[in-house]
Coordinates of N, CA and C in Angstrom, one line a residue:
M18 N 87.1 116.4 62.2 CA 88.1 115.3 62.4 C 87.4 114.1 62.8
N19 N 87.5 113.0 62.0 CA 87.0 111.7 62.4 C 88.0 111.1 63.4
L20 N 87.5 110.2 64.2 CA 88.4 109.5 65.1 C 88.9 108.2 64.4
T21 N 89.5 108.4 63.3 CA 90.1 107.3 62.5 C 91.3 107.9 61.7
D22 N 92.3 107.0 61.5 CA 93.4 107.3 60.6 C 93.3 106.4 59.4
G23 N 92.3 105.7 59.2 CA 92.1 104.8 58.1 C 92.5 103.4 58.4
I24 N 93.4 103.2 59.4 CA 93.8 101.9 59.9 C 93.1 101.5 61.2
I25 N 93.1 102.4 62.1 CA 92.4 102.2 63.4 C 91.4 103.3 63.6
S26 N 90.4 103.0 64.4 CA 89.4 104.0 64.8 C 89.2 103.9 66.3
L27 N 88.8 105.1 66.9 CA 88.4 105.1 68.3 C 86.9 105.3 68.3
R28 N 86.3 104.5 69.1 CA 84.8 104.5 69.2 C 84.3 104.4 70.6
A29 N 83.0 104.7 70.8 CA 82.4 104.7 72.1 C 82.2 103.2 72.5
L30 N 82.0 103.0 73.8 CA 81.6 101.7 74.3 C 80.3 101.2 73.8
E31 N 80.2 100.0 73.5 CA 78.9 99.3 73.0 C 78.6 98.2 74.0
P32 N 77.3 97.7 74.0 CA 77.0 96.6 74.9 C 77.8 95.3 74.6
E33 N 78.1 95.1 73.3 CA 78.9 93.9 72.9 C 80.3 93.9 73.4
D34 N 80.8 95.0 74.0 CA 82.1 95.1 74.6 C 82.3 94.5 75.9
V35 N 81.2 94.1 76.5 CA 81.2 93.5 77.9 C 82.2 92.3 78.0
D36 N 82.1 91.4 77.1 CA 82.9 90.2 77.2 C 84.4 90.5 77.0
I37 N 84.7 91.4 76.1 CA 86.1 91.7 75.9 C 86.7 92.5 77.1
L38 N 85.9 93.4 77.6 CA 86.3 94.1 78.8 C 86.5 93.1 80.0
Y39 N 85.6 92.1 80.1 CA 85.7 91.1 81.1 C 87.1 90.4 81.1
G40 N 87.5 90.1 79.9 CA 88.8 89.4 79.7 C 89.9 90.3 80.1
W41 N 89.9 91.6 79.6 CA 91.0 92.5 79.9 C 91.0 92.9 81.4
E42 N 89.9 93.3 81.9 CA 89.9 93.7 83.3 C 90.3 92.6 84.3
N43 N 90.1 91.4 84.0 CA 90.4 90.3 84.8 C 91.8 89.6 84.5
D44 N 92.5 90.2 83.6 CA 93.9 89.7 83.3 C 94.9 90.2 84.3
T45 N 95.3 89.4 85.3 CA 96.1 89.8 86.3 C 97.5 90.2 85.8
D46 N 97.9 89.8 84.6 CA 99.2 90.2 84.1 C 99.3 91.7 83.8
V47 N 98.2 92.4 83.7 CA 98.2 93.9 83.4 C 97.9 94.7 84.6
W48 N 97.5 94.0 85.7 CA 97.1 94.8 86.9 C 98.2 95.6 87.5
D49 N 99.5 95.2 87.4 CA 100.6 95.9 88.0 C 100.7 97.3 87.4
D50 N 100.4 97.5 86.2 CA 100.6 98.8 85.5 C 99.3 99.6 85.6
G51 N 98.2 99.1 86.2 CA 97.0 99.9 86.3 C 96.6 100.0 87.7
A52 N 95.3 100.3 88.0 CA 94.8 100.5 89.3 C 93.9 99.3 89.8
T53 N 93.8 98.3 89.0 CA 92.9 97.2 89.4 C 93.5 96.3 90.4
M54 N 92.7 96.0 91.4 CA 93.2 95.1 92.5 C 92.3 93.9 92.8
A55 N 91.2 93.8 92.1 CA 90.2 92.8 92.3 C 89.5 92.5 91.0
P56 N 89.0 91.3 90.8 CA 88.3 90.9 89.6 C 87.0 91.7 89.4
F57 N 86.5 91.8 88.2 CA 85.3 92.4 87.8 C 84.3 91.3 87.3
S58 N 83.0 91.4 87.7 CA 82.0 90.5 87.2 C 81.5 91.0 85.9
R59 N 80.9 90.1 85.1 CA 80.2 90.5 83.9 C 79.1 91.4 84.2
A60 N 78.3 91.1 85.2 CA 77.2 92.0 85.6 C 77.7 93.4 85.9
L61 N 78.8 93.6 86.6 CA 79.3 94.9 87.0 C 79.7 95.6 85.7
L62 N 80.4 94.9 84.8 CA 80.8 95.5 83.5 C 79.6 95.9 82.6
A63 N 78.6 95.0 82.6 CA 77.4 95.3 81.8 C 76.7 96.6 82.3
D64 N 76.7 96.7 83.7 CA 76.1 97.9 84.3 C 76.9 99.1 83.9
Y65 N 78.2 99.0 84.0 CA 79.2 100.1 83.6 C 78.9 100.6 82.2
V66 N 78.8 99.6 81.3 CA 78.6 100.0 79.9 C 77.2 100.6 79.7
A67 N 76.2 100.0 80.3 CA 74.8 100.5 80.1 C 74.7 101.9 80.7
N68 N 75.4 102.3 81.7 CA 75.2 103.6 82.4 C 76.4 104.5 82.1
Y69 N 77.2 104.2 81.1 CA 78.4 104.9 80.8 C 78.1 106.4 80.4
E70 N 78.8 107.3 81.0 CA 78.6 108.7 80.7 C 79.8 109.2 79.8
P71 N 79.5 109.4 78.5 CA 80.6 109.8 77.6 C 81.0 111.2 77.6
D72 N 80.4 112.0 78.5 CA 80.8 113.4 78.6 C 81.9 113.6 79.6
I73 N 83.1 113.8 79.1 CA 84.2 113.9 80.1 C 84.1 115.1 81.0
F74 N 83.4 116.1 80.6 CA 83.2 117.2 81.5 C 82.3 116.9 82.7
K75 N 81.4 115.9 82.5 CA 80.6 115.5 83.6 C 81.2 114.3 84.4
A76 N 81.7 113.3 83.7 CA 82.2 112.1 84.3 C 83.7 112.3 84.8
R77 N 84.4 113.2 84.2 CA 85.8 113.4 84.5 C 86.7 112.2 84.0
Q78 N 86.1 111.4 83.1 CA 86.9 110.3 82.5 C 86.2 109.9 81.2
L79 N 86.9 109.2 80.3 CA 86.4 108.8 79.1 C 87.1 107.5 78.6
R80 N 86.4 106.5 78.2 CA 87.0 105.3 77.6 C 86.6 105.2 76.2
L81 N 87.5 105.0 75.3 CA 87.3 104.8 73.9 C 87.9 103.4 73.5
M82 N 87.2 102.7 72.7 CA 87.7 101.4 72.2 C 88.4 101.6 70.9
I83 N 89.5 100.8 70.7 CA 90.4 100.9 69.6 C 90.0 99.7 68.7
T84 N 89.6 100.0 67.4 CA 89.2 99.0 66.5 C 90.0 99.1 65.2
I85 N 90.3 98.0 64.5 CA 90.9 98.0 63.2 C 89.7 98.4 62.3
T86 N 89.9 99.5 61.6 CA 88.8 100.1 60.8 C 88.2 99.2 59.8
D87 N 89.0 98.6 58.9 CA 88.4 97.8 57.8 C 87.7 96.5 58.2
I88 N 88.1 95.9 59.4 CA 87.4 94.7 59.8 C 86.6 94.9 61.1
G89 N 86.7 96.0 61.8 CA 85.9 96.3 63.0 C 86.4 95.5 64.2
E90 N 87.5 94.8 64.2 CA 88.0 94.1 65.3 C 88.5 95.0 66.4
T91 N 88.1 94.8 67.6 CA 88.5 95.6 68.8 C 89.9 95.0 69.3
V92 N 90.9 95.9 69.3 CA 92.2 95.5 69.7 C 92.7 96.1 71.0
G93 N 91.9 97.1 71.6 CA 92.3 97.7 72.8 C 91.4 98.8 73.2
A94 N 91.9 99.6 74.2 CA 91.1 100.7 74.7 C 92.1 101.8 75.2
V95 N 91.6 103.0 75.1 CA 92.3 104.2 75.7 C 91.4 104.8 76.7
D96 N 92.0 105.2 77.8 CA 91.2 105.8 78.9 C 91.8 107.2 79.2
L97 N 90.9 108.2 79.3 CA 91.2 109.5 79.8 C 90.7 109.5 81.2
Y98 N 91.5 109.9 82.2 CA 91.2 109.8 83.6 C 91.7 111.0 84.3
D99 N 91.2 111.3 85.5 CA 91.8 112.3 86.3 C 91.7 113.7 85.6
F100 N 90.6 113.9 84.9 CA 90.5 115.2 84.1 C 90.4 116.4 85.0
D101 N 91.3 117.3 84.7 CA 91.3 118.6 85.5 C 90.9 119.7 84.6
P102 N 89.6 120.1 84.7 CA 89.0 121.1 83.7 C 89.7 122.5 83.9
R103 N 90.1 122.8 85.1 CA 90.7 124.2 85.4 C 92.0 124.3 84.6
N104 N 92.8 123.3 84.6 CA 94.1 123.3 84.0 C 94.1 122.6 82.6
Q105 N 93.0 122.1 82.2 CA 92.8 121.5 80.9 C 93.8 120.4 80.6
R106 N 94.0 119.5 81.6 CA 94.9 118.3 81.5 C 94.2 117.1 81.9
C107 N 94.7 116.0 81.4 CA 94.1 114.7 81.7 C 95.1 113.6 81.6
G108 N 94.9 112.6 82.4 CA 95.8 111.4 82.4 C 95.3 110.5 81.2
V109 N 96.2 109.7 80.7 CA 95.9 108.7 79.6 C 96.5 107.4 80.0
G110 N 95.6 106.4 79.8 CA 96.0 105.0 80.0 C 95.6 104.2 78.7
I111 N 96.4 103.2 78.4 CA 96.1 102.4 77.2 C 96.3 101.0 77.4
L112 N 95.5 100.2 76.8 CA 95.7 98.7 76.8 C 95.5 98.2 75.4
I113 N 96.5 97.5 74.9 CA 96.4 96.8 73.6 C 96.4 95.3 74.0
A114 N 95.4 94.6 73.4 CA 95.3 93.1 73.7 C 96.6 92.4 73.2
T115 N 97.0 91.4 73.9 CA 98.3 90.7 73.6 C 98.5 90.4 72.2
P116 N 97.6 89.8 71.4 CA 97.9 89.4 70.0 C 98.1 90.6 69.1
F117 N 97.8 91.8 69.5 CA 97.8 93.0 68.7 C 99.0 93.9 69.0
R118 N 99.8 93.6 70.0 CA 100.9 94.4 70.5 C 102.0 94.4 69.4
R119 N 102.7 95.5 69.5 CA 103.9 95.8 68.6 C 103.5 95.8 67.1
K120 N 102.3 96.3 66.8 CA 101.9 96.4 65.4 C 101.6 97.9 65.1
G121 N 101.8 98.8 66.0 CA 101.6 100.2 65.8 C 100.2 100.7 66.2
Y122 N 99.4 99.8 66.7 CA 98.0 100.3 67.0 C 98.0 101.2 68.2
G123 N 98.8 101.0 69.2 CA 98.9 101.8 70.4 C 99.3 103.2 70.0
V124 N 100.4 103.4 69.2 CA 100.9 104.7 68.8 C 99.8 105.4 68.0
A125 N 99.2 104.7 67.1 CA 98.2 105.3 66.3 C 97.0 105.8 67.1
A126 N 96.6 105.0 68.1 CA 95.5 105.4 69.0 C 95.9 106.6 69.8
L127 N 97.1 106.6 70.3 CA 97.5 107.8 71.1 C 97.5 109.1 70.3
R128 N 98.0 109.0 69.0 CA 98.0 110.1 68.2 C 96.6 110.6 67.9
L129 N 95.7 109.7 67.6 CA 94.3 110.1 67.3 C 93.7 110.7 68.6
L130 N 93.9 110.1 69.7 CA 93.4 110.7 71.0 C 93.9 112.1 71.2
A131 N 95.2 112.3 71.0 CA 95.8 113.6 71.2 C 95.1 114.6 70.3
G132 N 94.9 114.3 69.0 CA 94.2 115.2 68.1 C 92.8 115.5 68.6
Y133 N 92.1 114.5 69.0 CA 90.7 114.7 69.5 C 90.7 115.6 70.8
C134 N 91.7 115.3 71.7 CA 91.7 116.1 72.9 C 92.1 117.6 72.7
G135 N 93.0 117.8 71.7 CA 93.4 119.2 71.4 C 92.4 119.9 70.6
K136 N 91.9 119.3 69.6 CA 90.9 120.1 68.7 C 89.5 120.1 69.2
H137 N 89.0 119.0 69.7 CA 87.6 119.0 70.1 C 87.3 119.3 71.6
L138 N 88.2 118.9 72.4 CA 88.0 119.1 73.9 C 88.8 120.3 74.4
G139 N 89.7 120.8 73.6 CA 90.4 122.0 74.1 C 91.4 121.8 75.2
F140 N 91.9 120.6 75.3 CA 92.9 120.3 76.4 C 94.2 121.0 76.1
H141 N 94.9 121.3 77.1 CA 96.3 121.9 77.0 C 97.3 120.8 77.1
Q142 N 97.1 119.7 77.8 CA 98.1 118.7 77.9 C 97.5 117.4 78.3
L143 N 98.2 116.3 78.0 CA 97.9 114.9 78.4 C 99.2 114.4 79.1
Y144 N 99.0 113.5 80.1 CA 100.1 112.9 80.8 C 99.8 111.4 81.0
S145 N 100.9 110.7 81.2 CA 100.8 109.3 81.5 C 101.9 109.0 82.5
I146 N 101.6 108.0 83.3 CA 102.6 107.4 84.2 C 102.9 106.0 83.9
A147 N 104.2 105.7 83.6 CA 104.5 104.4 83.1 C 105.7 103.9 83.9
G148 N 105.6 102.6 84.4 CA 106.7 102.0 85.1 C 108.0 102.1 84.3
V149 N 109.1 102.3 85.0 CA 110.4 102.5 84.2 C 110.8 101.2 83.5
D150 N 110.2 100.1 84.0 CA 110.5 98.8 83.3 C 109.5 98.4 82.2
N151 N 108.5 99.3 82.0 CA 107.5 99.0 81.0 C 108.0 99.7 79.7
T152 N 109.0 99.1 79.0 CA 109.6 99.7 77.9 C 108.6 99.9 76.7
A153 N 107.7 98.9 76.5 CA 106.8 99.0 75.4 C 105.9 100.2 75.5
S154 N 105.4 100.4 76.7 CA 104.5 101.5 77.0 C 105.2 102.8 76.8
R155 N 106.4 102.9 77.4 CA 107.2 104.2 77.3 C 107.5 104.5 75.8
M156 N 107.9 103.5 75.0 CA 108.2 103.7 73.6 C 107.0 104.1 72.8
A157 N 105.8 103.5 73.1 CA 104.6 103.9 72.4 C 104.3 105.4 72.7
F158 N 104.3 105.8 74.0 CA 104.0 107.2 74.3 C 105.0 108.1 73.7
Q159 N 106.3 107.8 73.7 CA 107.3 108.6 73.1 C 107.1 108.7 71.6
S160 N 106.8 107.6 71.0 CA 106.5 107.7 69.5 C 105.3 108.5 69.2
A161 N 104.4 108.7 70.1 CA 103.2 109.5 69.9 C 103.5 111.0 70.3
G162 N 104.7 111.3 70.7 CA 105.1 112.7 71.0 C 105.2 113.0 72.5
F163 N 104.9 112.1 73.4 CA 105.0 112.4 74.8 C 106.5 112.4 75.2
K164 N 106.9 113.3 76.1 CA 108.2 113.4 76.6 C 108.3 113.1 78.1
I165 N 109.4 112.4 78.5 CA 109.6 112.1 79.9 C 109.8 113.5 80.6
S166 N 109.1 113.8 81.7 CA 109.3 115.0 82.4 C 109.7 114.8 83.8
G167 N 109.7 113.6 84.3 CA 110.1 113.3 85.6 C 110.1 111.8 86.0
R168 N 110.7 111.6 87.1 CA 110.8 110.2 87.6 C 110.2 110.2 89.0
L169 N 109.2 109.3 89.2 CA 108.6 109.2 90.5 C 109.2 108.0 91.2
R170 N 109.8 108.2 92.3 CA 110.5 107.1 93.0 C 109.5 106.2 93.8
S171 N 109.8 104.9 93.7 CA 109.0 104.0 94.5 C 107.5 104.2 94.3
W172 N 107.0 104.4 93.1 CA 105.7 104.8 92.8 C 104.7 103.7 92.6
I173 N 105.1 102.6 92.0 CA 104.2 101.5 91.7 C 104.5 100.2 92.5
R174 N 103.5 99.8 93.3 CA 103.7 98.6 94.1 C 103.7 97.4 93.3
N175 N 104.6 96.5 93.6 CA 104.6 95.2 92.9 C 104.9 94.2 94.0
G176 N 103.8 93.6 94.5 CA 103.9 92.6 95.6 C 104.3 93.4 96.9
R177 N 105.5 93.1 97.4 CA 106.0 93.8 98.6 C 107.0 94.8 98.3
S178 N 107.3 95.0 97.0 CA 108.3 96.0 96.7 C 107.7 97.1 95.8
Y179 N 108.5 98.1 95.6 CA 108.0 99.2 94.8 C 109.0 99.5 93.6
R180 N 108.5 100.0 92.5 CA 109.3 100.4 91.4 C 109.0 101.8 91.0
D181 N 110.0 102.4 90.4 CA 109.9 103.8 89.9 C 109.0 103.9 88.7
A182 N 108.6 105.1 88.4 CA 107.7 105.3 87.2 C 108.1 106.6 86.6
Y183 N 107.9 106.8 85.3 CA 108.2 108.0 84.6 C 106.8 108.7 84.4
V184 N 106.9 110.1 84.6 CA 105.8 110.9 84.2 C 106.1 111.4 82.8
M185 N 105.1 111.2 81.9 CA 105.3 111.6 80.5 C 104.2 112.6 80.1
Q186 N 104.6 113.6 79.4 CA 103.6 114.7 79.1 C 103.7 115.0 77.6
L187 N 102.5 115.4 77.1 CA 102.3 115.9 75.7 C 101.6 117.2 75.8
L188 N 102.3 118.2 75.4 CA 101.6 119.6 75.3 C 100.9 119.7 74.0
L189 N 99.6 120.0 74.0 CA 98.8 120.0 72.8 C 98.8 121.3 72.1

């Protein structure tokens, strides 16, 4: 199985990704739905890419870049995190750059990722946590086969208040 559906591809990090990661990681508009709380320097990101460990069984995480196959343009990234080898499950996060949203790239990437995780990594399930107000994310995960399995109360901090989040799961 290739990590492509003919329209998009999932690929490993490359040194030339540092500048695009710099833009994404320092975009405060997406911090509320992730874990970032401070800016990243180019030097830190260059070191991250240079020393990146692509073996999820060692690093317990994996980042793959999402590219448009025929032109090679990078439109986003998917992250596997919080890998639990005993229970064969892993968290999934996704970012699609603003100009490429609502074009189906996120759903396609999640489907490719699920196939890779099931067939090549032997995972039992993937999960994601999405704010209840993040309709675009919820719809993308649901379109890729994830089901809402619970609601976490007051889970995501937003300034001085908190908002609920959905736990979404995909059994592979």
